[in-house]
Short mmCIF file of C-alpha atoms and ligand atoms in Angstrom, two decimals:
data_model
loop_
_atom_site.label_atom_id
_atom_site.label_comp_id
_atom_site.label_asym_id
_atom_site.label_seq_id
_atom_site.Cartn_x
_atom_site.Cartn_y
_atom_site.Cartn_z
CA UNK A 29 -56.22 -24.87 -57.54
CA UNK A 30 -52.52 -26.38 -56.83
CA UNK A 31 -52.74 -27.15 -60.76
CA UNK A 32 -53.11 -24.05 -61.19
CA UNK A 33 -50.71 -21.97 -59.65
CA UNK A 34 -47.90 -24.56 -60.87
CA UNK A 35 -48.82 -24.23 -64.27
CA UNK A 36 -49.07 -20.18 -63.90
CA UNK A 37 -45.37 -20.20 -62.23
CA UNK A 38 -44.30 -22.30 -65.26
CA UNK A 39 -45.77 -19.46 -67.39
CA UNK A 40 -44.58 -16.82 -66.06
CA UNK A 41 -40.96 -18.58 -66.25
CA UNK A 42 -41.29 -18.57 -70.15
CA UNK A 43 -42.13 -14.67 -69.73
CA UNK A 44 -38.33 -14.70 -69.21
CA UNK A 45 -37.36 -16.60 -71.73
CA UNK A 46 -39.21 -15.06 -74.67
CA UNK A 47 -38.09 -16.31 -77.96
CA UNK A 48 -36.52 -13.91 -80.79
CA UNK A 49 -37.67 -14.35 -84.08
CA UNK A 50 -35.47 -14.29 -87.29
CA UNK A 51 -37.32 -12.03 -89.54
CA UNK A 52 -35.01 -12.03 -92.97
CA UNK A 53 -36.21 -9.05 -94.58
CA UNK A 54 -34.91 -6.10 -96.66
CA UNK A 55 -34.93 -3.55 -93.59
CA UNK A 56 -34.88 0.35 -93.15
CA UNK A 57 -34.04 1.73 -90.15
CA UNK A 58 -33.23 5.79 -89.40
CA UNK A 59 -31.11 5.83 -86.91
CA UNK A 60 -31.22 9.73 -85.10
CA UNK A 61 -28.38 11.08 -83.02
CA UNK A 62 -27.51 7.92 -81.79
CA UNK A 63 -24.88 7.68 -79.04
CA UNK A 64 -25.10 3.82 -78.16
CA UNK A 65 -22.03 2.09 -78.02
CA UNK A 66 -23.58 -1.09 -80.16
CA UNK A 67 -27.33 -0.97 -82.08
CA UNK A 68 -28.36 -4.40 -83.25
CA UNK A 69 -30.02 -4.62 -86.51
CA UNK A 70 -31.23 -7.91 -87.81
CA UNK A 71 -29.89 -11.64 -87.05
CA UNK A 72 -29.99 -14.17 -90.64
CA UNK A 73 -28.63 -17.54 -90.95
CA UNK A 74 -25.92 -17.96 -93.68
CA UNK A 75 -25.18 -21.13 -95.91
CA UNK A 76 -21.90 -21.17 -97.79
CA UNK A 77 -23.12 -18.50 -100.25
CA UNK A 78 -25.44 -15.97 -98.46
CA UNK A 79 -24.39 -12.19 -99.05
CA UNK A 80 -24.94 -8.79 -97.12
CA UNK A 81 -25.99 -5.67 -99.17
CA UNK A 82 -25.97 -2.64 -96.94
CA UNK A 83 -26.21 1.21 -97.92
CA UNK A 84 -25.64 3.47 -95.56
CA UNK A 85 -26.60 7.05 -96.29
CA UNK A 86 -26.96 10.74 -94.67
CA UNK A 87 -24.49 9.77 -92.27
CA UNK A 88 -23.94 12.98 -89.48
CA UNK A 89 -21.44 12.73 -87.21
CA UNK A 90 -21.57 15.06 -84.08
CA UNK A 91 -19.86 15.26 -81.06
CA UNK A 92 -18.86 18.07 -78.56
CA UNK A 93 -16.93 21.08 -79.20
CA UNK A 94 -13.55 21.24 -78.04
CA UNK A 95 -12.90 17.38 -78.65
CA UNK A 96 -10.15 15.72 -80.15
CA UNK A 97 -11.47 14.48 -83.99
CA UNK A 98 -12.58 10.98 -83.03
CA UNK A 99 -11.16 8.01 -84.34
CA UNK A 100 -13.39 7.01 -86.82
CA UNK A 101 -11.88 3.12 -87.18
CA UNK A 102 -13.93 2.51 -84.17
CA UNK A 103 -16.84 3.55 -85.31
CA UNK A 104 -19.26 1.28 -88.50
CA UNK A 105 -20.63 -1.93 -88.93
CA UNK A 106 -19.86 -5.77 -88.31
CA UNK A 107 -21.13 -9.16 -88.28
CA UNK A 108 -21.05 -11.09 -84.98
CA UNK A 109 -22.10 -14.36 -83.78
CA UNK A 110 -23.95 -15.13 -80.63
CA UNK A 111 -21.27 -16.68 -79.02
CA UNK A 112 -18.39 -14.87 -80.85
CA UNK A 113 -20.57 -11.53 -79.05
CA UNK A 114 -20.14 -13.81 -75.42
CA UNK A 115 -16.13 -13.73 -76.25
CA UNK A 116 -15.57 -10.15 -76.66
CA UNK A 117 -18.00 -8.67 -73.85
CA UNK A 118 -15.36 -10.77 -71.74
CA UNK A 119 -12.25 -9.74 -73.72
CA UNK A 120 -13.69 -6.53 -72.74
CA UNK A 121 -14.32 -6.85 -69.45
CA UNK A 122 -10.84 -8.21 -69.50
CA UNK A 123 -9.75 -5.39 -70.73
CA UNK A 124 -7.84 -6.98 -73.01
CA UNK A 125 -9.49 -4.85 -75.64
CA UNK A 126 -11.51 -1.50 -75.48
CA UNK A 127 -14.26 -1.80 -78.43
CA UNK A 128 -15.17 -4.46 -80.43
CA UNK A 129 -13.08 -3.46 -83.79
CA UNK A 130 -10.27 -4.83 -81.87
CA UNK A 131 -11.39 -8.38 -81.61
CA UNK A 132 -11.09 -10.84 -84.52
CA UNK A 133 -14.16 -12.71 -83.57
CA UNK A 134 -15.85 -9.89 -85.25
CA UNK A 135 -16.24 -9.90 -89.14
CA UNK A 136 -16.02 -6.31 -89.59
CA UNK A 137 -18.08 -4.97 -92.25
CA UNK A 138 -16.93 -1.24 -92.73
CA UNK A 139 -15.15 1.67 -90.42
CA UNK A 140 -15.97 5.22 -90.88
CA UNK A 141 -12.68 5.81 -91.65
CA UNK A 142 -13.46 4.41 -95.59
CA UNK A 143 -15.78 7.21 -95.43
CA UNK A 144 -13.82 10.18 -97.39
CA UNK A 145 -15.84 12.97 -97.05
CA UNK A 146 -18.84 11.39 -98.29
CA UNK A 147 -21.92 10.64 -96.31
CA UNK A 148 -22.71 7.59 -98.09
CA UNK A 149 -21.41 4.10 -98.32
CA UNK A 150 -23.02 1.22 -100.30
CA UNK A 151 -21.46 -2.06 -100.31
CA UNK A 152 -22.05 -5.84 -101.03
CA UNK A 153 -20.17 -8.74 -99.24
CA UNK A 154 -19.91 -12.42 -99.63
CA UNK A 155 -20.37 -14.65 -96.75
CA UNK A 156 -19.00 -17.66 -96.93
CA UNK A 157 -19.18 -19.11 -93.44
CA UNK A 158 -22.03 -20.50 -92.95
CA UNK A 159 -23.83 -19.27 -89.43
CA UNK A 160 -26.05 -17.38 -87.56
CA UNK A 161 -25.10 -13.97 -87.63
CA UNK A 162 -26.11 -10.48 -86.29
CA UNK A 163 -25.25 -7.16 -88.02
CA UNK A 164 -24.00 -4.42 -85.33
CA UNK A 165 -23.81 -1.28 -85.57
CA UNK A 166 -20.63 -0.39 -83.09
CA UNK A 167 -19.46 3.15 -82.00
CA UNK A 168 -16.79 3.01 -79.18
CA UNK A 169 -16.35 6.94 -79.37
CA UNK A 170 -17.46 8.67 -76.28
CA UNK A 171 -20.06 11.02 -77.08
CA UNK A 172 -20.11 10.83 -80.41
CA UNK A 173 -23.85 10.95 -81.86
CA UNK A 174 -24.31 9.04 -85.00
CA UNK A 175 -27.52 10.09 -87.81
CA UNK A 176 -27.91 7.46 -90.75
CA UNK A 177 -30.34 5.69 -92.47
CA UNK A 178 -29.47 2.21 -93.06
CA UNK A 179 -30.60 0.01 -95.69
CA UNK A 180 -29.82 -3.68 -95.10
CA UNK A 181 -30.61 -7.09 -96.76
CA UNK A 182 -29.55 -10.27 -96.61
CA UNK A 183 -29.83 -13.25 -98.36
CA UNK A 184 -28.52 -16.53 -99.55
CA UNK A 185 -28.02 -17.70 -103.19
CA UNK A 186 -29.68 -20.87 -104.49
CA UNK A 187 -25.94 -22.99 -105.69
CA UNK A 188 -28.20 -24.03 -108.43
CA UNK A 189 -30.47 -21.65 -109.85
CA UNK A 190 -28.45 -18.39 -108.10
CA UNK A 191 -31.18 -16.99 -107.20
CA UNK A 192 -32.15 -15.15 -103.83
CA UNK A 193 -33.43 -16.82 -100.89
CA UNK A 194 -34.73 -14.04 -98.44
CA UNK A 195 -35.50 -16.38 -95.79
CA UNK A 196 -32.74 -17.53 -93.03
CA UNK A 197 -30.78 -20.77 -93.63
CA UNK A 198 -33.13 -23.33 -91.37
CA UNK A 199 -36.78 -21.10 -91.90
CA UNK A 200 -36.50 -21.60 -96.08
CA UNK A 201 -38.56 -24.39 -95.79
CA UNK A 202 -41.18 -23.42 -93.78
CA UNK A 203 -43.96 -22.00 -96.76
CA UNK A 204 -43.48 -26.02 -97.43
CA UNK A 205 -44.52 -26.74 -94.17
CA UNK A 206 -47.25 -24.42 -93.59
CA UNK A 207 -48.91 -25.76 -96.86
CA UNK A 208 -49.01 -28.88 -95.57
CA UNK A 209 -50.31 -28.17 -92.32
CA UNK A 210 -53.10 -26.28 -94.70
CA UNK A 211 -53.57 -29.22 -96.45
CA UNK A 212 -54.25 -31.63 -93.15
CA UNK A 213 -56.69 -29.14 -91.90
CA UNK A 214 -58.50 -28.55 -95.08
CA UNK A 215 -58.82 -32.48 -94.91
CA UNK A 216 -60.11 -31.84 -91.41
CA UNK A 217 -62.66 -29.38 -92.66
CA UNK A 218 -64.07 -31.72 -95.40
CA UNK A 219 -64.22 -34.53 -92.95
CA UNK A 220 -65.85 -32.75 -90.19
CA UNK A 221 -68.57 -31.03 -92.70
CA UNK A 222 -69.11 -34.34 -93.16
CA UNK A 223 -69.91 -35.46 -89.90
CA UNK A 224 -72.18 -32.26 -89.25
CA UNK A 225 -74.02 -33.45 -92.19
CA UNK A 226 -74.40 -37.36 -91.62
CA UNK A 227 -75.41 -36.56 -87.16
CA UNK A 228 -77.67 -33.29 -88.43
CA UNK A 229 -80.01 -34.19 -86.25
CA UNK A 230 -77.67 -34.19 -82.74
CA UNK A 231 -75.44 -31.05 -84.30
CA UNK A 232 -75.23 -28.07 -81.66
CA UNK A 233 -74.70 -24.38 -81.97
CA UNK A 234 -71.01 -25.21 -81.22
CA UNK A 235 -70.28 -27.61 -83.48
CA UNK A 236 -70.79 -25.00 -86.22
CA UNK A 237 -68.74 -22.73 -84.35
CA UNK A 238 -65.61 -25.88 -84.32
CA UNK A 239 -66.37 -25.71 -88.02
CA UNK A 240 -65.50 -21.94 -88.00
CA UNK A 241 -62.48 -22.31 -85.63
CA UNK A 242 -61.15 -25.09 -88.06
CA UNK A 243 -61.50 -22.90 -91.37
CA UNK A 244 -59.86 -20.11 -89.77
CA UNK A 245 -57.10 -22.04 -89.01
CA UNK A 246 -56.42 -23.40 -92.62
CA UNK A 247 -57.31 -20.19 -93.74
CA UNK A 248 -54.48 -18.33 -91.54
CA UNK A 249 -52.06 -21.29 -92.65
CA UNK A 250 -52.47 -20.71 -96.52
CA UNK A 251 -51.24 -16.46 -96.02
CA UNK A 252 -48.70 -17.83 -94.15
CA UNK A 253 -47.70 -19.88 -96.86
CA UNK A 254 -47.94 -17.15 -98.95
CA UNK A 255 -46.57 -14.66 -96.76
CA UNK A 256 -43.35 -16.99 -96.31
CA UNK A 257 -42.90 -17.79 -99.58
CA UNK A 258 -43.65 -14.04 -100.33
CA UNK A 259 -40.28 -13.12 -97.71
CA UNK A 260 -38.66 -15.53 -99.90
CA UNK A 261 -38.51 -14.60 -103.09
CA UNK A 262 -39.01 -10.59 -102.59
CA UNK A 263 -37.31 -9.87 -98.78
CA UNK A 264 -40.19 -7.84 -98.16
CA UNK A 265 -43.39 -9.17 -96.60
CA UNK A 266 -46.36 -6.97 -97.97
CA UNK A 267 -47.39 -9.54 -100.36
CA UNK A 268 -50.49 -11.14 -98.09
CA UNK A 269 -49.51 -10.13 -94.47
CA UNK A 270 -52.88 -7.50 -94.23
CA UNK A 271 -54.94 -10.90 -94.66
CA UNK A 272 -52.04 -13.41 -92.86
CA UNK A 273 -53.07 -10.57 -89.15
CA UNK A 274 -56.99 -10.44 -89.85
CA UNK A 275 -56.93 -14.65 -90.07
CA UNK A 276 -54.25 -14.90 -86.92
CA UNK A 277 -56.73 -12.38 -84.93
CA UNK A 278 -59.99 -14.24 -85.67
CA UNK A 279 -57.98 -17.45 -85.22
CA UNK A 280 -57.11 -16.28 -82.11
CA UNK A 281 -60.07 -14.79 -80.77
CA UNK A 282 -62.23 -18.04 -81.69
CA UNK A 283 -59.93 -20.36 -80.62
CA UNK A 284 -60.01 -18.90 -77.22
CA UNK A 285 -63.95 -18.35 -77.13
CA UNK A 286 -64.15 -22.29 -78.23
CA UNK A 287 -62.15 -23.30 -75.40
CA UNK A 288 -63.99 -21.34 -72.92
CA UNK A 289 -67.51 -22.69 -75.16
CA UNK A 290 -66.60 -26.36 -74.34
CA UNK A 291 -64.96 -25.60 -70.29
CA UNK A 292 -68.65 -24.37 -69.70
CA UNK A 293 -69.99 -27.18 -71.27
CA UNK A 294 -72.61 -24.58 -73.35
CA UNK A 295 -74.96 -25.87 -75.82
CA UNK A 296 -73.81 -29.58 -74.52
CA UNK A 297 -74.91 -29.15 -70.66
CA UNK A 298 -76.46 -26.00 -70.97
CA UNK A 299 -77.87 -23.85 -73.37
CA UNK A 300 -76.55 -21.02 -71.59
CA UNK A 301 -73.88 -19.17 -70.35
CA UNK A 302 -73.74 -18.18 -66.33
CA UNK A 303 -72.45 -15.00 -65.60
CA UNK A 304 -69.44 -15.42 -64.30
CA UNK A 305 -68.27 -17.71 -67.65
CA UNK A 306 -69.62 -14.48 -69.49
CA UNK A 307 -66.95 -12.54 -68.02
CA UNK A 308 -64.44 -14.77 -68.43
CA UNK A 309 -65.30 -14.31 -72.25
CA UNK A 310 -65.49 -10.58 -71.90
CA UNK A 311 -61.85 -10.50 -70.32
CA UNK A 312 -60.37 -12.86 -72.54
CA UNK A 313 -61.60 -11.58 -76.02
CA UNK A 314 -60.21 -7.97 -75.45
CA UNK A 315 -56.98 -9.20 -74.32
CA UNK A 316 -56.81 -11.43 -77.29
CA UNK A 317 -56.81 -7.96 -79.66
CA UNK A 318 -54.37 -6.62 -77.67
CA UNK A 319 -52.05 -10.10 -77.86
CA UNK A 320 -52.57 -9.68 -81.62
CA UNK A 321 -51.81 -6.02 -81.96
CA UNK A 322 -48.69 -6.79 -80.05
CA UNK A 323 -47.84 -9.66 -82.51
CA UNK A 324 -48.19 -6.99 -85.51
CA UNK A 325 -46.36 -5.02 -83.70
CA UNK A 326 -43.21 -7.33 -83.03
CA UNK A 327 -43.39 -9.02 -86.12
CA UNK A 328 -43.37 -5.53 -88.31
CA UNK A 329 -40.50 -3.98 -86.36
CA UNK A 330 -38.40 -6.60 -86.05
CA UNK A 331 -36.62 -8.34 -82.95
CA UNK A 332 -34.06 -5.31 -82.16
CA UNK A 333 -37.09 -2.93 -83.28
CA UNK A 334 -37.96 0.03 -80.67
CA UNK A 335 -40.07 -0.97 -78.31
CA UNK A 336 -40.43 -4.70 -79.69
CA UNK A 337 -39.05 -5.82 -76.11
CA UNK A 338 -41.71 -3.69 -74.55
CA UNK A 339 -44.61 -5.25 -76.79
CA UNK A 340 -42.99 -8.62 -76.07
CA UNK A 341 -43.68 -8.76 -72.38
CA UNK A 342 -47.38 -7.15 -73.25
CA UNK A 343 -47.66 -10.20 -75.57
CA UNK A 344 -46.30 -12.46 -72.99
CA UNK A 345 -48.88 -10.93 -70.02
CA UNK A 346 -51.63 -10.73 -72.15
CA UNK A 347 -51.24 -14.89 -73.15
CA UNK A 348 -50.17 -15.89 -69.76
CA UNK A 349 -53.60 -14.39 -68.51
CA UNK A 350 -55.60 -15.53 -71.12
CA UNK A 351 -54.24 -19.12 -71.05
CA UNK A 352 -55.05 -19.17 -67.16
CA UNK A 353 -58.37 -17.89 -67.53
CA UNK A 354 -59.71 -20.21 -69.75
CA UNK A 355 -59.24 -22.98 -67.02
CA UNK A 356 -61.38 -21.42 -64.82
CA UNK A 357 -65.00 -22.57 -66.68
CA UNK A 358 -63.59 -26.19 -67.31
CA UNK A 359 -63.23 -26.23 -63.71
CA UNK A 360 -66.34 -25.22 -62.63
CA UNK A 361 -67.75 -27.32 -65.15
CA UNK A 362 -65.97 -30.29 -63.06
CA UNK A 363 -67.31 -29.30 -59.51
CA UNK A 364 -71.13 -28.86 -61.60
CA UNK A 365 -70.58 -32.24 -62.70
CA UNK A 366 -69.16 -33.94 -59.41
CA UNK A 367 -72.10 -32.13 -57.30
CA UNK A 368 -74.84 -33.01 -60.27
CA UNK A 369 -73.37 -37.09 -59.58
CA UNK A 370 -73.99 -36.99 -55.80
CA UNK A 371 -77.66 -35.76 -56.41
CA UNK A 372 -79.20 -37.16 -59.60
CA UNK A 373 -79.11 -40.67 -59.96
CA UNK A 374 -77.71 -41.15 -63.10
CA UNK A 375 -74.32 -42.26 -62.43
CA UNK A 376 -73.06 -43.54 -65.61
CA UNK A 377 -73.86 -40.76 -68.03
CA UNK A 378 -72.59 -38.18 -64.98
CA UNK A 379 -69.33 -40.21 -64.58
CA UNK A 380 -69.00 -40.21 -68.36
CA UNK A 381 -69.27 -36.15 -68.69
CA UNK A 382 -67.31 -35.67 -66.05
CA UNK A 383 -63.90 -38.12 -67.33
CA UNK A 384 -64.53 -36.37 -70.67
CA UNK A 385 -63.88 -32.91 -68.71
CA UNK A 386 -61.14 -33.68 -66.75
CA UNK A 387 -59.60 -35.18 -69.38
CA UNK A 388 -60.13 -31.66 -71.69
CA UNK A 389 -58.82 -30.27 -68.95
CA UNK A 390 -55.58 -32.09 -68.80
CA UNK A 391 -55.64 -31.61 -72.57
CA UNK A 392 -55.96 -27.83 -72.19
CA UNK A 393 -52.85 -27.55 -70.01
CA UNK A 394 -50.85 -29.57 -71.98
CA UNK A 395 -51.71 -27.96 -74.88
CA UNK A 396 -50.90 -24.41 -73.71
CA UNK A 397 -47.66 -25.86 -72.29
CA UNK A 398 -46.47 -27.45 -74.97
CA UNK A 399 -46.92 -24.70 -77.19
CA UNK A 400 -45.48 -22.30 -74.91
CA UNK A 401 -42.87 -23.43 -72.82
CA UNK A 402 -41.58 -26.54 -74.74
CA UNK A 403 -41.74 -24.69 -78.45
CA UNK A 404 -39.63 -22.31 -76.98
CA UNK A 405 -37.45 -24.52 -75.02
CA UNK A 406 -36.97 -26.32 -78.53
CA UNK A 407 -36.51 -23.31 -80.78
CA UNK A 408 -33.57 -21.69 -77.97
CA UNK A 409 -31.48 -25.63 -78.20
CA UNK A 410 -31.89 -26.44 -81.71
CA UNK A 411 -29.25 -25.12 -83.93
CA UNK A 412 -30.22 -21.68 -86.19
CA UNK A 413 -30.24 -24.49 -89.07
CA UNK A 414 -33.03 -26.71 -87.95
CA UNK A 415 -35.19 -23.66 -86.53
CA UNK A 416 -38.11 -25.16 -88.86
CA UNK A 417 -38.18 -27.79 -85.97
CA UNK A 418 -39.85 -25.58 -83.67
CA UNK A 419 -42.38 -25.13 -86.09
CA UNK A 420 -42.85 -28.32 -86.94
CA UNK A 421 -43.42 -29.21 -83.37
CA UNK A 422 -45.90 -26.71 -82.30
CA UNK A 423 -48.44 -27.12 -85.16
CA UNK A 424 -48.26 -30.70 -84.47
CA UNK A 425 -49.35 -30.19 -81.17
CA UNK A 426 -52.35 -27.53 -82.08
CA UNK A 427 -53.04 -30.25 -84.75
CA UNK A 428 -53.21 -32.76 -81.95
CA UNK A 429 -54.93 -30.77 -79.88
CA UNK A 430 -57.90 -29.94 -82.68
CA UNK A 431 -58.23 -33.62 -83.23
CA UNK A 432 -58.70 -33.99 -79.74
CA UNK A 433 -61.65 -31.59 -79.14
CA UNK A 434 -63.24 -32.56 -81.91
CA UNK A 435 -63.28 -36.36 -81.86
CA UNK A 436 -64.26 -35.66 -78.34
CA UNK A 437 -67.04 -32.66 -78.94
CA UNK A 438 -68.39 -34.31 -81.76
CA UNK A 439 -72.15 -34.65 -82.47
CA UNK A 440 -73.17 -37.95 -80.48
CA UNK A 441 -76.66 -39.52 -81.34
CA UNK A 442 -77.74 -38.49 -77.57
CA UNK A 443 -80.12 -40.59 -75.90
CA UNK A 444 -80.99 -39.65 -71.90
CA UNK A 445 -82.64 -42.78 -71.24
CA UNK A 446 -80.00 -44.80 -72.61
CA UNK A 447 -80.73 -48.21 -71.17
CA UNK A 448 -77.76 -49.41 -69.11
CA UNK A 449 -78.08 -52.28 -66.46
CA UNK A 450 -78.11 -51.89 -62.81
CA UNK A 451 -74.67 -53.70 -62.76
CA UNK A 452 -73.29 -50.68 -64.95
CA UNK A 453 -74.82 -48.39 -62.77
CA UNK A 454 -73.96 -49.26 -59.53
CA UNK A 455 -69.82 -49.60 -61.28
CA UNK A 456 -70.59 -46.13 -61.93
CA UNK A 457 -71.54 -45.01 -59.13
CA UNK A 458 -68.83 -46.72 -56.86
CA UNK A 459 -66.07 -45.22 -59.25
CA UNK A 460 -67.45 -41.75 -59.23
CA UNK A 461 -67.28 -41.99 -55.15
CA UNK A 462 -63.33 -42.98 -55.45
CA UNK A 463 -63.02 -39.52 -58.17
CA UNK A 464 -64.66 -37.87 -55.50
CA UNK A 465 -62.24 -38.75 -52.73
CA UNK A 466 -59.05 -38.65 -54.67
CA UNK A 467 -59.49 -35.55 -57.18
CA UNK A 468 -60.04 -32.51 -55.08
CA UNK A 469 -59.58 -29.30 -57.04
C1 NAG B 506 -19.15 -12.26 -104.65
O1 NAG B 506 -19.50 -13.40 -105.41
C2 NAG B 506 -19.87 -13.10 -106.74
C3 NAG B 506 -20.25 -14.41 -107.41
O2 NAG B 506 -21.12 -15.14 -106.62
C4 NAG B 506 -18.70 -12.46 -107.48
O3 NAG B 506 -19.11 -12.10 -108.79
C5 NAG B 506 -18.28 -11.21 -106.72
O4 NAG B 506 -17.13 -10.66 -107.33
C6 NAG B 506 -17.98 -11.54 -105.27
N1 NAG B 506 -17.70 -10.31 -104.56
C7 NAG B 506 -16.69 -10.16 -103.73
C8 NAG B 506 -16.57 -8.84 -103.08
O5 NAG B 506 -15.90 -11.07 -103.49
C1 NAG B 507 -28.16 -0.65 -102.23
O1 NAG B 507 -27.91 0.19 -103.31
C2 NAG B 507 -27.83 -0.47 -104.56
C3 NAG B 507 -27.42 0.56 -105.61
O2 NAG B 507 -27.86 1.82 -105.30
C4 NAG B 507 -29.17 -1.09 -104.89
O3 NAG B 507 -29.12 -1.80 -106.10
C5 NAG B 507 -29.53 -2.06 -103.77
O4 NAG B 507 -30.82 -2.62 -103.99
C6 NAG B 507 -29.50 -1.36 -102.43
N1 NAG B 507 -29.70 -2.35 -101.40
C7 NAG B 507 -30.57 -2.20 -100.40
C8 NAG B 507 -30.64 -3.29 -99.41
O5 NAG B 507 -31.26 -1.21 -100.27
#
C-alpha cells in the first residue's frame, strides 16, 4: 500500500502544477461591467512576423458619480511576457510605478484615450519580436467598470507563402505529429488483427476489446490531426472537434475499463468479474465523463476562460482518482495469485502469472506518471518554441505503454498441462517463496 500512497502524494503535487494550454484561436469574449485591474485574454507564441488583429467594440465606461473623469491612458490593452509580467508586479510593489502603462516591459497595444468619442476601436499590429506573449486587458482606474466585446486573433505569417498560421510558434507542427502517431497505431491495428486472426483459437473476449481500445485511439489521433490542422489554417476549431470529444471520451472510457479488464485478470484468470472489481468499474467510468466534460469544457473556453481554473482542478480530481483506482484490481490480482502459489501445486505457470502482474503493475504506475507528472514537468521547462516536445513525449509513452499490454496480453496458445520438468518446478517454487518474503504489498 506504501506504493500507493507515494504515488497518490506525487499526484496530487501535479494538481498544483496544472499545465496551461496555448489555444491560438480567433476569440470572442464579452466582457460586462468589469472592474478588474488586469483580465487576461489569450497567450500565442510569435516568430519574427506574427501579427495581432483586435476589435474592440460597445465599449461603456462607468464609474461613480461625483468622480473626477478618469484618466483614460491607464486604461486598454497590451502585450506582456511571462517574465516581463514578474518585472512589473515588483516595479509595482516597489512602487516605483502605479499601473502597468507605466512600465516599458509592456508592449502597449492601445489606451482609451485614442478612443474619441467612439465606442469602437479596430486595429492590426505587427509583431516582430519573436516570444511568448499574453494580451491584457489593464484598467488601473479605481472603480471604473469597463463593458466591451473583444474580438482578438493572432497569428503568424508563413515568410514564404504569407499566409496565416493560426497555431502558436512551437504547436504548428503538431497536425504533423499527430498523423504520424495515427499512422503507427493504424500499423498497430493491422498487425494485431492479424494476430487475432492467426491464434483464433486462444483469442479472449478481451482481446477484441484491445482491438477496440487501439482503433479508438488512431481514430481520436486522425480529428486531432484534423482539428489541428483545422486551428491552423482557419483560427477557429469547429472543423472536426464534435467527432475529435466523442473519440477522446470513448478513448478514455475504454482505456480505463481495459486497464481495470487486465488488473482483474478477467477472461484470462477468470471469466468473471468479483464484485468489488465491478465497482471499481462503476466508479471509474462515471468519473471518466465527467474528466471529459471538463476537458470540453477547458479546451472551448480557453485557459483565462471563466471558470476554466475551476474545471481544471475537477479535471485534475477526477484523473487523480481514477488513476489510483485502477491499481486497486491489479493488486488484488497479485495477492489471488501469491495465495493461489502457496496452495496449488503448479508453481511455474503461478510464478509466471504472477511476474507478468507485477510487472503490469509497475507498468501502470509508470505510465500514469509519466504522462502526468513528467509531461507536465517537460511542457512548464521547455521553451514556448519547442512546446511540440511535450507532445512528442507523452504519446511516446502511451505508445509504449500499448505495446506493452499487448505484447504481454496477447493470445498465447495456452496449454495447462504444459509439461515442464521437476527441476523447473521445484526453481519455481523456491523463487516464488523469496517473492513471497520480499514483496509485501
Ligand atoms: C505590417 O506588415 C505589413 C506587411 O507584412 C505591412 O503592409 C503593414 O503596413 C504593416 N503594418 C504596420 C502597422 O506596420
Ligand atoms: C476586425 O475587423 C476587421 C474589419 O472590420 C475584420 O476584417 C477582421 O476580421 C476583424 N478581426 C477579428 C479578429 O475579428
Amino acid at each position: 500500500m506504501a506504493a500507493v500512497y507515494r504515488f497518490l502524494s506525487l499526484l496530487v503535487i501535479a494538481t498544483t502544477l496544472l499545465s496551461t494550454t496555448t489555444v491560438a484561436e480567433i476569440r470572442s469574449t464579452e466582457i460586462r461591467s468589469d472592474a478588474r485591474s488586469t483580465i487576461p485574454f489569450d497567450e500565442f507564441g510569435f516568430t519574427h512576423s506574427g501579427r495581432l488583429e483586435l476589435n474592440v467594440s460597445r465599449i461603456a465606461l462607468s464609474y461613480p458619480d461625483g468622480e473626477p473623469k478618469p484618466d483614460l491612458k491607464q486604461v486598454g490593452f497590451f502585450l506582456c511576457t511571462r517574465d516581463a509580467w514578474i518585472h512589473v508586479l515588483d516595479q509595482v510593489v516597489r512602487r516605483e510605478i502605479s499601473c502597468p502603462f507605466q512600465s516599458n516591459l509592456i508592449k502597449q497595444i492601445f489606451t482609451f484615450d485614442k478612443l474619441q468619442n467612439s465606442d469602437r476601436y479596430d486595429s492590426t499590429y505587427n509583431i516582430t519580436e519573436a516570444n511568448l506573449f499574453t494580451l491584457v486587458f489593464g484598467n488601473c482606474v479605481p472603480n471604473l467598470k469597463v463593458s466591451m466585446g473583444v474580438q482578438s486573433a493572432m497569428y503568424n505569417l508563413d515568410d514564404k507563402s504569407n499566409r496565416r498560421d493560426y497555431l502558436s510558434a512551437g504547436k504548428t507542427n503538431l497536425p504533423w505529429i499527430y498523423f504520424l502517431f495515427f499512422l503507427i497505431y493504424s500499423i498497430l491495428a493491422g498487425i494485431w488483427i492479424y494476430v487475432l486472426y492467426s491464434k483464433r483459437l486462444s483469442v479472449f473476449r478481451i482481446h477484441f476489446f484491445m482491438l477496440a481500445v487501439l482503433m479508438l485511439k488512431a481514430l481520436n489521433l486522425l480529428c486531432e490531426t484534423e482539428d489541428k490542422s483545422y486551428i491552423k489554417k482557419t483560427g477557429t476549431a469547429h472543423g472536426w472537434d464534435v467527432l475529435f470529444y466523442i473519440f477522446s471520451f470513448l478513448k478514455g472510457i475504454t482505456l480505463f475499463t481495459l486497464i481495470v479488464l487486465i488488473g482483474t485478470g478477467w477472461s484470462f484468470l477468470k471469466p468473471y468479474l468479483q464484485d468489488k472489481e465491478k465497482k471499481v468499474l462503476m466508479i471509474v467510468i462515471p468519473l471518466q465523463v465527467i474528466a471529459n466534460l471538463a476537458q470540453v469544457v477547458i479546451d472551448e473556453t480557453g485557459p483565462f476562460g471563466q471558470d476554466s481554473y475551476t474545471w481544471k482542478q475537477v479535471f485534475l480530481l477526477v484523473d487523480v482518482i481514477c488513476c489510483c483506482a485502477v491499481l486497486f484490481p491489479i493488486v488484488w490480482s497479485i495477492k489471488n495469485l501469491r495465495e493461489a502459489a502457496r496452495t496449488d501445486g503448479k508453481a511455474a505457470v503461478n510464478l509466471m502469472k504472477l511476474t507478468l502482474f507485477r510487472q503490469y503493475y509497475i507498468v501502470v504506475i509508470c505510465y500514469i506518471y509519466f504522462t502526468r507528472v513528467v509531461v507536465y514537468a517537460l511542457e512548464t521547462i521547455t521553451s514556448y518554441r519547442y512546446q511540440w516536445t511535450s507532445v512528442v513525449a507523452a504519446e511516446l509513452a502511451t505508445l509504449a505503454f500499448y505495446v506493452f499490454t499487448g505484447y504481454n496480453f496477447k493470445p498465447k496458445v495456452h496449454n495447462p498441462y504444459f509439461a515442464l520438468d521437476d527441476e523447473e518446478e521445484e526453481a519455481a517454487a523456491e523463487e516464488l517463496k523469496r517473492l513471497d518474503d520480499e514483496f509485501e504489498l
